[in-house]
Amino acid sequence: MGKSQKKKAMRRHNPVRVPDSHLPKGLASASSTSTKNEAILPIIQKMESPDASDRKWACVAVSNLIQNDPSTRRFTARKKPRLTDSEDEVMVEAMGALRNLCIDGGYDICAEMYNKNILTPLKTFIPKISDVLSQYLESSKAAPESTQRLMYEFADNVITTLWCLSETSNKALNAINSINLIPFLMSFLASRDKLSIRPSQCLYVLTDDNDPAIASLKSDAGYISCLLSIVQPSEQPANGEAKDVNDYRQITLKVLSSATSISDACIGILRNISPLPPPSPASSIDIDKEIVLPLLQPVISSISLPEAASRAQQSVNSLASEPQIEKLSLKHTPKSDHKSTYEVELEQLEGNLRTVQLALEILTGACATLPDPSAGADEDAGGEEEEMEDDDEDMDGMNENSKSNESTASVTLLPSLVPSLLALIHPTALSFPPLAAPSPHPPTTSALSAIHISAMECLNNIFLSLATSSSPSVSADIEAGHKVWNEVWGCLGVVGTELGMGQERRMEMWEIGVGVLWGVAVVWKGTLSATEEQIQVLIRFCDGASDEATKVKCIGVLECLAQYPDSIPSNQIIANYLISLLPTSSPSPAGTESLIQATSALVDIYSDETLPYDVNFRQGGMLQALAVKGIDRKKPGGKDLRRRGEEVRDNLIAFIQYRRNLGL
């Protein structure tokens, strides 16, 4: 079972809104004829008007139309963005339209924008914004309020667009690295008391497994001091340990009041660039133990998802019952900042949810106390698949006492997170809407499902770490093990098994959830029993899984459940299934990793002939069944996989001989 990791290149393509894939019918709807297509053509034509007010209006109108309308986004993306204009307000609105296009359009449209060389004009904006910023900081009263507003809007639009593009591909990220954005972005944080722009989330993304950005941040001690001053205010103890957990309530409320989530994003930045370089005193700080865990735990404990979903539904219902504002037309200039009370409430609610999601994402890394499974990978590993996820860690590692120092977060701190995380995995009525009844508010649905998945990833890492550390105090709390086991199963039951097209988030929950079950089953091995229905669900999910990593997880859970001493019928069902996966004269239905895991599981289950369920091995003729099975040591796979296959094959041969010698 591999630890969950942040996806290095394309973690999330939609920083603040909902991507096309989460809209009703997903991207397929983009190919259909939009009801707004007839309106978009004359608006596009208005962008070439000699009248600046017409050009501004056209940019605002496009910005409004592209929200949550894939077809209009596709149509607009084919047009050349208007990023050169003699009027500042037109430029700001054009940049805002491009920002919304990148935010809502996702990877495909961001890639199209990058291919249209959108970075060239964006590069020229950075020094211009810096000049205006410097002038404003020297004399804020000299700049009219309208000028300040335009500067903030334009800077925010540029930064957010660069953020979106940086997550499009490694090619785009490398191009953005060449701009050297770190000094520009840090200048906003350094003057945060005077400026309303908070580019911390863009910085967080840029420093995620991105060496050039990390090196740039670490090269300036002032940058690190600035970040530390944000997450460790002077009124807080320097070591990050408050006298009372309630001391952090003020920080939590401050963080949750802003959609930009400056505090937890800065915590994430510090974690991305850790260890902090000496000789600064900050180099001695244990980022995970002294900052990440104590500061972010209150954040994830501060929100009730059922209450949030209920508030969102009430706002949606109220919004639907309001008199409709006259629809957009060429005769009625739209107001870009016109939002009803309910729309503002929905945006604030989504901002709070995204803050919790970001905190969970950072905690996921802090909870991964094991070495990266991809470290030292052979030639068969690599490419985008390796970047996206590392789930090929086998369970042998769980049976060893790893002393990894990759993360200094103590395993003893991890169980304290479990109650808060369990509260966040349970779906609400808006979390996973069926295809037949699309979400009434996709942004809220997107945020809620992201929180459930991120919380499940945290649990996955926690129980993988606990399983590897073999903590007696944790495994001795059998009641706690049963509680976690039942809650995860209850959650997956609510998620349901509608796992087809358009329900990818449900599948993610199942794939990660099975990993959590595996970790829990290892920690409390021999004390957890499962119902026959749960066993059959695991078997069906294993058979239906398309990737080896998920199959291995399912087999791992079944292996642990089979070792509950008194579950003789369950043991028999599981053993028969595992044997069915092994090859005979015909090819095995299992892949190489699944085959190795199943073989290893059978050896472990029946290595002690004194256990009650060993009767199944003797009476079921399993020795004879295993004797005619085998593992082809020439099976395809990486060096490590082949090496493990040979080891398991040797163990199987020795096991068969051992059982024969017993004469039972």
XYZ file of C-alpha atoms in Angstrom:
664
model
C 0.000 0.000 0.000
C 1.558 3.262 -1.097
C 1.246 6.525 0.704
C -0.965 9.185 -0.830
C 0.988 12.051 -2.296
C 0.330 15.411 -3.847
C 0.344 14.997 -7.592
C 3.459 16.760 -8.729
C 2.422 18.284 -12.038
C -1.351 18.466 -12.128
C -2.723 18.385 -8.619
C -5.737 20.541 -9.268
C -6.473 22.464 -12.419
C -9.134 24.645 -10.884
C -7.830 26.708 -7.989
C -11.010 28.515 -7.024
C -13.914 27.216 -9.089
C -15.297 24.049 -10.572
C -13.659 22.295 -13.544
C -15.493 21.150 -16.651
C -15.225 17.527 -15.545
C -17.460 18.256 -12.546
C -20.210 19.927 -14.507
C -23.295 17.977 -15.588
C -22.220 15.550 -18.345
C -18.630 16.768 -17.942
C -16.616 17.779 -20.978
C -19.083 16.019 -23.263
C -21.380 19.001 -22.872
C -18.699 21.234 -24.377
C -19.268 19.714 -27.796
C -22.956 20.493 -27.741
C -24.418 23.754 -28.962
C -24.439 26.255 -26.135
C -27.528 28.370 -25.604
C -25.165 31.320 -25.347
C -23.309 30.779 -28.604
C -25.651 33.120 -30.432
C -24.849 35.840 -27.928
C -21.084 35.391 -27.894
C -20.355 36.290 -31.546
C -21.583 39.884 -31.452
C -19.877 40.306 -28.099
C -16.559 39.130 -29.511
C -16.999 41.601 -32.355
C -17.514 44.392 -29.829
C -13.964 43.800 -28.584
C -12.713 45.489 -31.751
C -14.888 48.551 -31.279
C -13.156 51.950 -31.384
C -15.177 52.896 -28.324
C -13.298 51.886 -25.104
C -16.562 51.475 -23.174
C -17.757 48.923 -25.746
C -14.483 47.008 -25.496
C -14.693 46.974 -21.710
C -18.301 45.839 -21.835
C -17.403 43.025 -24.230
C -14.642 41.749 -21.912
C -16.985 41.798 -18.901
C -19.703 40.033 -20.892
C -17.345 37.269 -22.046
C -16.110 36.828 -18.484
C -19.700 36.345 -17.308
C -20.690 34.019 -20.131
C -17.825 31.560 -19.803
C -18.578 30.703 -16.187
C -19.911 27.154 -15.930
C -20.524 26.923 -19.688
C -17.994 24.569 -21.336
C -19.183 25.227 -24.879
C -18.705 28.984 -24.558
C -15.276 28.424 -23.022
C -14.236 26.259 -25.952
C -15.490 28.848 -28.394
C -13.788 31.724 -26.567
C -10.488 29.851 -26.207
C -10.161 29.780 -29.989
C -10.155 33.579 -30.079
C -7.056 35.661 -29.466
C -7.118 37.205 -25.955
C -7.217 41.020 -25.971
C -4.299 41.782 -23.662
C -3.172 44.968 -25.376
C -5.349 48.035 -25.099
C -4.808 51.738 -24.570
C -7.371 51.812 -21.741
C -6.410 50.361 -18.352
C -9.956 49.280 -17.475
C -10.261 47.313 -20.719
C -6.958 45.574 -19.944
C -8.127 44.666 -16.449
C -11.409 43.215 -17.704
C -9.683 41.329 -20.533
C -7.244 39.844 -18.036
C -10.183 38.924 -15.814
C -11.856 37.097 -18.690
C -8.651 35.174 -19.382
C -8.343 34.347 -15.681
C -11.884 32.936 -15.587
C -11.251 31.027 -18.790
C -8.189 29.324 -17.288
C -9.868 28.707 -13.924
C -13.047 27.156 -15.281
C -11.640 25.598 -18.429
C -9.144 23.205 -16.862
C -6.038 21.588 -18.299
C -7.110 21.479 -21.935
C -7.939 25.157 -22.222
C -4.914 26.172 -20.129
C -2.751 24.138 -22.503
C -4.393 25.868 -25.467
C -3.695 29.246 -23.884
C -0.069 28.274 -23.307
C 0.262 27.116 -26.915
C -1.105 30.504 -28.007
C 1.976 31.994 -26.314
C -0.074 33.717 -23.637
C 2.990 33.917 -21.386
C 4.662 36.497 -23.618
C 2.287 39.374 -22.733
C 2.005 38.128 -19.138
C 5.777 38.485 -18.720
C 5.576 42.153 -19.673
C 2.934 42.779 -17.008
C 5.155 41.703 -14.094
C 7.573 44.694 -14.146
C 4.703 47.107 -14.836
C 2.783 45.842 -11.814
C 5.955 46.025 -9.718
C 6.529 49.670 -10.715
C 2.972 50.670 -9.826
C 3.226 48.695 -6.604
C 6.439 50.494 -5.609
C 4.900 53.890 -6.299
C 1.844 52.998 -4.261
C 3.897 51.780 -1.309
C 5.916 54.994 -1.326
C 2.790 57.115 -1.207
C -0.517 55.310 -1.002
C -2.453 58.570 -0.771
C -1.063 59.719 -4.103
C -2.969 57.012 -5.947
C -6.744 57.471 -6.309
C -8.936 54.699 -4.931
C -10.028 53.729 -8.437
C -6.383 53.329 -9.481
C -5.674 51.156 -6.451
C -8.664 48.968 -7.279
C -7.507 48.524 -10.862
C -3.995 47.618 -9.710
C -5.294 45.003 -7.283
C -7.681 43.484 -9.805
C -5.088 43.347 -12.549
C -2.358 41.905 -10.302
C -4.740 39.288 -8.906
C -5.860 38.281 -12.407
C -2.270 37.933 -13.646
C -1.122 35.943 -10.606
C -4.110 33.590 -10.722
C -3.636 32.989 -14.449
C 0.033 32.133 -13.896
C -1.048 29.820 -11.067
C -3.433 27.974 -13.392
C -0.885 27.733 -16.202
C 1.810 26.412 -13.840
C -0.343 23.360 -13.178
C -0.980 22.666 -16.858
C 2.227 20.788 -17.713
C 5.906 20.606 -16.896
C 6.588 22.577 -20.085
C 4.417 25.457 -18.891
C 5.910 25.257 -15.397
C 9.443 25.485 -16.788
C 8.459 28.518 -18.829
C 7.000 30.177 -15.739
C 10.148 29.321 -13.778
C 12.130 31.331 -16.315
C 10.135 34.441 -15.360
C 11.548 34.220 -11.795
C 8.267 35.035 -10.084
C 9.391 34.430 -6.497
C 10.664 37.972 -5.764
C 7.548 39.445 -7.361
C 5.164 37.270 -5.333
C 7.081 37.658 -2.087
C 6.924 41.437 -2.434
C 3.167 41.227 -1.875
C 3.557 39.125 1.241
C 6.291 41.384 2.574
C 3.903 44.352 2.288
C 0.805 42.434 3.327
C -0.156 45.075 5.887
C -0.651 47.598 3.060
C -1.750 45.378 0.163
C -4.874 43.297 -0.318
C -3.322 40.812 -2.766
C -2.293 37.508 -1.168
C -0.418 35.331 -3.706
C 0.398 32.674 -1.106
C -1.479 29.873 -2.872
C 0.334 30.577 -6.130
C 3.619 30.397 -4.202
C 2.497 27.159 -2.596
C 1.872 25.583 -5.987
C 5.120 26.886 -7.493
C 7.198 25.457 -4.611
C 5.613 22.006 -4.815
C 8.412 19.697 -6.049
C 9.757 22.536 -8.202
C 13.476 22.959 -7.555
C 13.993 26.376 -9.207
C 11.261 28.010 -7.113
C 12.404 26.246 -3.939
C 15.996 27.362 -4.490
C 14.864 30.952 -5.106
C 12.880 31.054 -1.864
C 15.619 29.431 0.209
C 18.245 31.809 -1.175
C 16.846 34.780 0.714
C 16.627 34.601 4.510
C 14.180 37.497 4.406
C 11.669 35.408 2.478
C 11.765 32.661 5.083
C 11.452 35.143 7.930
C 8.437 36.661 6.217
C 6.720 33.289 5.870
C 7.468 32.372 9.478
C 6.090 35.694 10.705
C 2.808 34.877 8.979
C 2.386 31.407 10.466
C 3.986 32.245 13.817
C 2.686 35.666 14.855
C 4.599 37.373 17.641
C 1.776 36.759 20.101
C 2.143 33.004 19.585
C 4.934 30.949 21.235
C 7.932 30.668 18.919
C 7.953 26.882 19.117
C 4.436 26.680 17.717
C 3.023 25.068 20.861
C 0.129 26.942 22.405
C -0.832 26.600 26.028
C -4.308 25.599 24.967
C -5.637 24.335 21.665
C -8.276 27.070 21.851
C -5.469 29.609 21.482
C -5.538 28.741 17.801
C -9.201 29.564 17.347
C -8.359 33.145 16.471
C -5.922 31.963 13.786
C -8.459 29.480 12.479
C -11.210 32.058 12.179
C -8.818 34.451 10.493
C -7.811 31.812 7.967
C -11.349 30.692 7.283
C -12.543 34.245 6.746
C -10.484 34.569 3.561
C -10.765 32.471 0.398
C -7.084 33.058 -0.296
C -6.158 31.035 2.808
C -2.898 32.902 3.354
C -1.929 31.250 6.647
C -2.259 27.615 5.683
C -0.822 28.271 2.212
C 2.283 29.749 3.862
C 2.486 26.699 6.097
C 2.426 24.613 2.933
C 5.160 26.745 1.372
C 7.399 26.243 4.409
C 6.821 22.530 4.231
C 7.576 22.498 0.500
C 10.964 24.175 1.028
C 11.938 22.354 4.236
C 14.439 21.685 5.639
C 15.098 25.368 6.066
C 18.688 26.340 5.333
C 21.219 27.147 8.098
C 22.637 29.246 9.701
C 19.225 30.825 10.253
C 17.652 29.963 13.646
C 14.643 28.779 11.660
C 16.679 25.825 10.368
C 16.198 24.086 13.711
C 12.409 24.223 13.482
C 10.645 20.921 12.914
C 8.129 22.148 10.336
C 5.745 19.203 10.624
C 5.818 18.838 14.389
C 5.949 22.492 15.406
C 3.994 24.213 12.658
C 1.993 21.961 10.327
C 0.261 19.661 12.814
C -0.524 22.123 15.636
C -1.670 24.925 13.339
C -3.687 22.959 10.800
C -5.446 20.489 13.082
C -7.766 23.245 14.407
C -8.510 24.283 10.815
C -9.803 20.857 9.816
C -11.748 20.598 13.082
C -13.473 23.940 12.669
C -16.056 23.111 10.020
C -19.141 20.911 9.887
C -19.634 19.584 6.369
C -23.318 18.641 6.850
C -23.971 22.181 8.063
C -22.001 23.659 5.153
C -23.935 21.549 2.641
C -27.219 22.554 4.242
C -26.311 26.250 4.082
C -25.301 25.884 0.447
C -28.584 24.191 -0.432
C -30.577 26.895 1.357
C -28.678 29.632 -0.511
C -29.224 27.872 -3.837
C -32.936 27.545 -3.116
C -33.173 31.202 -2.089
C -31.243 32.274 -5.169
C -33.599 30.318 -7.416
C -36.637 31.969 -5.848
C -35.250 35.503 -6.303
C -36.528 37.624 -9.220
C -34.121 37.059 -12.104
C -31.912 39.942 -13.159
C -32.535 40.836 -16.759
C -30.526 38.516 -18.934
C -27.373 39.678 -20.657
C -27.941 41.499 -23.912
C -26.105 44.009 -26.008
C -28.434 46.739 -24.713
C -27.768 46.116 -21.056
C -24.214 46.454 -19.833
C -23.476 43.793 -17.204
C -21.855 44.693 -13.924
C -18.903 42.423 -13.173
C -19.209 42.961 -9.417
C -22.965 42.559 -9.153
C -23.694 39.647 -6.840
C -26.724 38.905 -4.753
C -26.474 38.197 -1.036
C -26.882 34.488 -1.688
C -24.183 34.437 -4.366
C -21.769 36.130 -1.961
C -22.669 33.617 0.742
C -22.048 30.708 -1.617
C -18.650 32.128 -2.589
C -17.672 32.632 1.050
C -18.797 29.134 1.893
C -16.797 27.694 -0.980
C -13.778 29.713 0.173
C -14.017 28.176 3.629
C -14.288 24.693 2.148
C -11.254 25.282 -0.079
C -9.301 26.432 2.977
C -10.024 23.124 4.701
C -9.117 21.260 1.508
C -5.753 23.032 1.335
C -5.064 22.290 5.010
C -5.819 18.609 4.372
C -3.543 18.554 1.344
C -0.652 19.883 3.428
C -1.419 17.448 6.258
C -1.414 14.559 3.781
C 2.254 15.192 3.149
C 3.000 15.623 6.844
C 1.329 12.293 7.598
C 3.469 10.466 5.027
C 6.276 9.477 7.379
C 7.570 6.668 5.148
C 10.109 6.992 2.345
C 8.754 7.735 -1.103
C 8.048 4.358 -2.788
C 9.430 5.792 -6.024
C 12.836 6.558 -4.502
C 15.428 4.512 -6.330
C 12.874 3.175 -8.788
C 14.182 1.212 -11.739
C 13.896 1.853 -15.413
C 10.314 0.626 -15.562
C 9.147 3.468 -13.366
C 8.821 7.016 -14.546
C 6.892 9.343 -16.776
C 3.592 10.934 -15.921
C 2.378 7.767 -14.223
C 5.124 8.015 -11.628
C 4.433 11.715 -11.168
C 0.735 11.279 -10.673
C 0.784 8.621 -7.982
C 2.985 6.132 -6.172
C 0.825 3.189 -5.173
C 3.149 0.287 -5.918
C 4.535 -0.020 -2.386
C 4.172 -3.639 -1.279
C 3.153 -4.832 2.137
C 6.561 -6.280 2.982
C 7.482 -2.794 4.101
C 4.629 -2.851 6.563
C 6.212 -5.730 8.420
C 9.539 -3.961 8.920
C 10.382 -1.302 11.496
C 11.207 1.594 9.213
C 13.267 4.305 10.859
C 12.778 6.871 8.128
C 13.616 10.475 8.892
C 11.949 11.845 5.749
C 9.331 13.513 7.916
C 9.966 14.343 11.562
C 6.291 14.294 12.466
C 6.145 11.820 15.318
C 3.895 8.820 14.810
C 2.566 9.460 18.294
C 0.988 12.695 17.044
C -0.856 11.111 14.140
C -3.698 9.356 16.020
C -4.856 12.728 17.372
C -5.860 13.693 13.827
C -8.049 10.642 13.245
C -11.329 11.870 14.846
C -11.305 15.110 12.850
C -10.477 13.271 9.628
C -13.201 10.682 10.158
C -15.724 13.511 10.479
C -14.631 14.839 7.073
C -14.872 11.629 5.034
C -18.640 11.195 5.414
C -20.479 12.413 2.282
C -23.241 14.977 2.405
C -26.260 15.194 0.118
C -24.277 17.496 -2.220
C -20.983 15.571 -2.239
C -21.527 12.885 -4.892
C -24.717 13.628 -6.842
C -25.862 10.898 -9.226
C -25.766 11.451 -12.963
C -29.545 11.508 -13.025
C -29.670 14.441 -10.581
C -26.735 16.824 -11.137
C -25.525 19.094 -8.361
C -27.558 22.277 -7.818
C -24.253 24.078 -7.150
C -21.200 22.409 -8.778
C -18.553 24.555 -7.007
C -19.785 23.420 -3.584
C -19.967 19.827 -4.770
C -16.428 20.029 -6.120
C -15.113 21.435 -2.830
C -16.962 18.901 -0.681
C -15.818 15.873 -2.681
C -12.249 17.203 -2.674
C -12.367 17.451 1.130
C -13.659 13.877 1.488
C -10.891 12.562 -0.764
C -8.160 14.607 0.920
C -9.292 13.483 4.377
C -9.258 9.876 3.202
C -5.718 10.365 1.844
C -4.613 11.670 5.244
C -6.095 8.605 6.922
C -4.354 6.386 4.376
C -0.972 7.881 5.270
C -1.628 7.810 9.001
C -2.496 4.119 9.092
C 0.304 3.196 6.731
C 2.673 4.974 9.110
C 1.128 3.361 12.184
C 1.230 -0.071 10.561
C 4.898 0.341 9.767
C 5.832 1.708 13.192
C 4.152 -1.238 14.968
C 3.006 0.926 17.881
C 1.777 -1.399 20.672
C -0.230 1.359 22.373
C -2.260 1.924 19.206
C -2.844 -1.716 18.287
C -3.876 -2.445 21.873
C -6.853 -0.101 21.550
C -9.088 -2.614 19.815
C -12.203 -0.494 20.275
C -10.584 2.346 18.349
C -9.722 -0.039 15.519
C -13.308 -1.247 15.265
C -14.563 2.361 15.251
C -12.319 3.396 12.376
C -13.086 0.204 10.455
C -16.845 0.668 10.787
C -16.729 4.398 9.971
C -14.744 3.881 6.784
C -17.082 1.117 5.670
C -20.081 3.284 6.515
C -18.627 6.127 4.476
C -17.987 3.904 1.445
C -21.516 2.554 1.748
C -22.917 6.083 1.436
C -20.575 6.860 -1.484
C -22.140 3.895 -3.247
C -21.053 1.913 -6.260
C -22.222 4.119 -9.145
C -18.682 4.181 -10.487
C -19.142 4.782 -14.202
C -18.455 7.789 -16.422
C -18.978 11.058 -14.589
C -18.581 9.431 -11.188
C -14.788 9.444 -11.015
C -14.798 11.069 -7.573
C -16.697 8.096 -6.157
C -14.077 5.774 -7.608
C -11.298 7.829 -6.006
C -13.002 7.483 -2.638
C -13.187 3.718 -3.036
C -9.602 3.343 -4.217
C -8.214 5.417 -1.355
C -10.711 3.986 1.124
C -9.539 0.430 0.438
C -6.016 1.642 1.208
C -7.241 2.968 4.561
C -8.942 -0.358 5.291
C -5.663 -2.137 4.537
C -3.708 0.049 6.963
C -6.352 -0.372 9.677
C -6.441 -4.135 9.093
C -2.650 -4.350 9.483
C -2.595 -2.276 12.697
C -5.317 -4.411 14.269
C -4.560 -7.694 12.493
C -6.107 -10.669 14.255
C -8.664 -8.548 16.091
C -10.803 -7.351 13.173
C -13.473 -9.517 11.625
C -15.578 -8.691 8.581
C -19.050 -9.598 7.485
C -19.486 -11.919 4.522
C -20.967 -8.982 2.603
C -17.835 -6.887 3.207
C -15.625 -9.728 2.031
C -17.686 -10.172 -1.121
C -17.560 -6.415 -1.796
C -13.752 -6.509 -1.549
C -13.594 -9.510 -3.888
C -15.865 -7.862 -6.461
C -13.979 -4.592 -6.239
C -10.693 -6.446 -6.680
C -11.990 -8.301 -9.735
C -13.359 -5.095 -11.249
C -10.355 -2.875 -10.559
C -8.494 -1.734 -13.629
C -5.154 -1.051 -11.970
C -2.797 -3.346 -10.107
C -2.365 -1.022 -7.126
C -6.058 -1.262 -6.209
C -6.075 -5.042 -6.628
C -3.059 -5.325 -4.328
C -4.831 -3.217 -1.697
C -7.917 -5.423 -1.801
C -5.821 -8.584 -1.479
C -3.953 -6.992 1.423
C -7.193 -6.301 3.303
C -8.451 -9.829 2.653
C -5.160 -11.302 3.885
C -5.524 -9.517 7.225
C -9.196 -10.446 7.615
C -8.381 -14.100 6.971
C -6.139 -14.063 10.056
C -8.937 -13.430 12.533
C -8.671 -16.688 14.538
C -12.350 -17.532 14.901
C -13.596 -16.535 11.423
C -13.238 -19.997 9.930
C -15.926 -19.539 7.215
C -14.495 -16.140 6.205
C -11.011 -17.592 6.106
C -12.185 -20.315 3.729
C -13.863 -17.844 1.355
C -10.778 -15.648 1.242
C -8.339 -18.529 0.824
C -10.323 -20.034 -2.042
C -10.381 -16.647 -3.761
C -6.641 -16.122 -3.350
C -5.896 -19.585 -4.734
C -8.139 -18.838 -7.720
C -5.831 -15.952 -8.597
C -2.778 -18.177 -8.895
C -1.887 -19.531 -12.331
C -2.131 -23.147 -13.436
C -1.761 -24.225 -17.039
C -3.824 -21.233 -18.140
C -2.825 -17.600 -17.544
C -3.764 -16.101 -14.189
C -6.550 -13.532 -14.142
C -4.325 -11.492 -11.845
C -1.455 -9.258 -12.854
C 2.090 -9.733 -11.654
C 1.788 -7.621 -8.497
C -1.582 -9.128 -7.566
C -0.228 -12.626 -8.128
C 2.764 -11.981 -5.891
C 0.561 -10.402 -3.196
C -1.891 -13.321 -3.254
C 0.889 -15.905 -3.003
C 2.569 -14.073 -0.151
C -0.806 -13.739 1.602
C -1.484 -17.490 1.506
C 1.943 -18.230 2.969
C 1.388 -15.726 5.794
C -2.161 -16.861 6.554
C -1.231 -20.522 6.971
C 2.267 -20.182 8.417
C 0.957 -21.156 11.886
C -0.691 -24.567 11.812
C -1.958 -24.185 15.411
C -4.543 -21.513 14.598
C -8.219 -22.569 14.439
C -8.698 -21.633 10.775
C -5.843 -23.916 9.697
C -8.490 -26.590 9.414
C -9.435 -25.003 6.084
C -5.917 -25.561 4.764
C -5.877 -29.224 5.739
C -9.421 -30.182 4.811
C -9.578 -28.028 1.700
C -6.620 -29.706 0.025
C -4.815 -26.378 -0.263
C -1.381 -27.942 -0.080
C -2.072 -29.914 -3.236
C -3.623 -26.871 -4.893
C -0.573 -24.751 -4.131
C 1.821 -27.439 -5.274
C 0.514 -27.234 -8.844
C 0.534 -23.451 -8.869
C 3.576 -21.359 -9.509
C 5.080 -18.009 -10.217
C 6.873 -17.349 -13.461
C 10.065 -15.583 -12.452
C 10.229 -14.184 -15.996
C 6.978 -12.301 -15.565
C 7.251 -8.726 -16.797
C 7.881 -6.034 -14.244
C 10.531 -3.801 -12.768
C 13.679 -5.109 -11.089
C 12.212 -4.711 -7.618
C 9.024 -6.487 -8.648
C 10.957 -9.387 -10.213
C 13.181 -9.575 -7.167
C 10.183 -9.789 -4.888
C 8.553 -12.332 -7.172
C 11.592 -14.589 -6.885
C 11.597 -14.138 -3.108
C 7.912 -15.037 -2.818
C 8.389 -17.975 -5.159
C 11.211 -19.283 -2.965
C 9.068 -18.747 0.135
C 6.210 -20.664 -1.473
C 8.461 -23.613 -2.274
C 9.814 -23.625 1.302
C 6.273 -23.280 2.684
C 4.989 -26.235 0.661
C 7.892 -28.346 1.862
C 7.299 -27.245 5.464
C 3.637 -28.175 5.337
C 4.425 -31.530 3.768
C 6.882 -32.266 6.532
C 4.218 -31.555 9.132
C 2.203 -34.460 7.796
C -1.076 -32.846 8.797
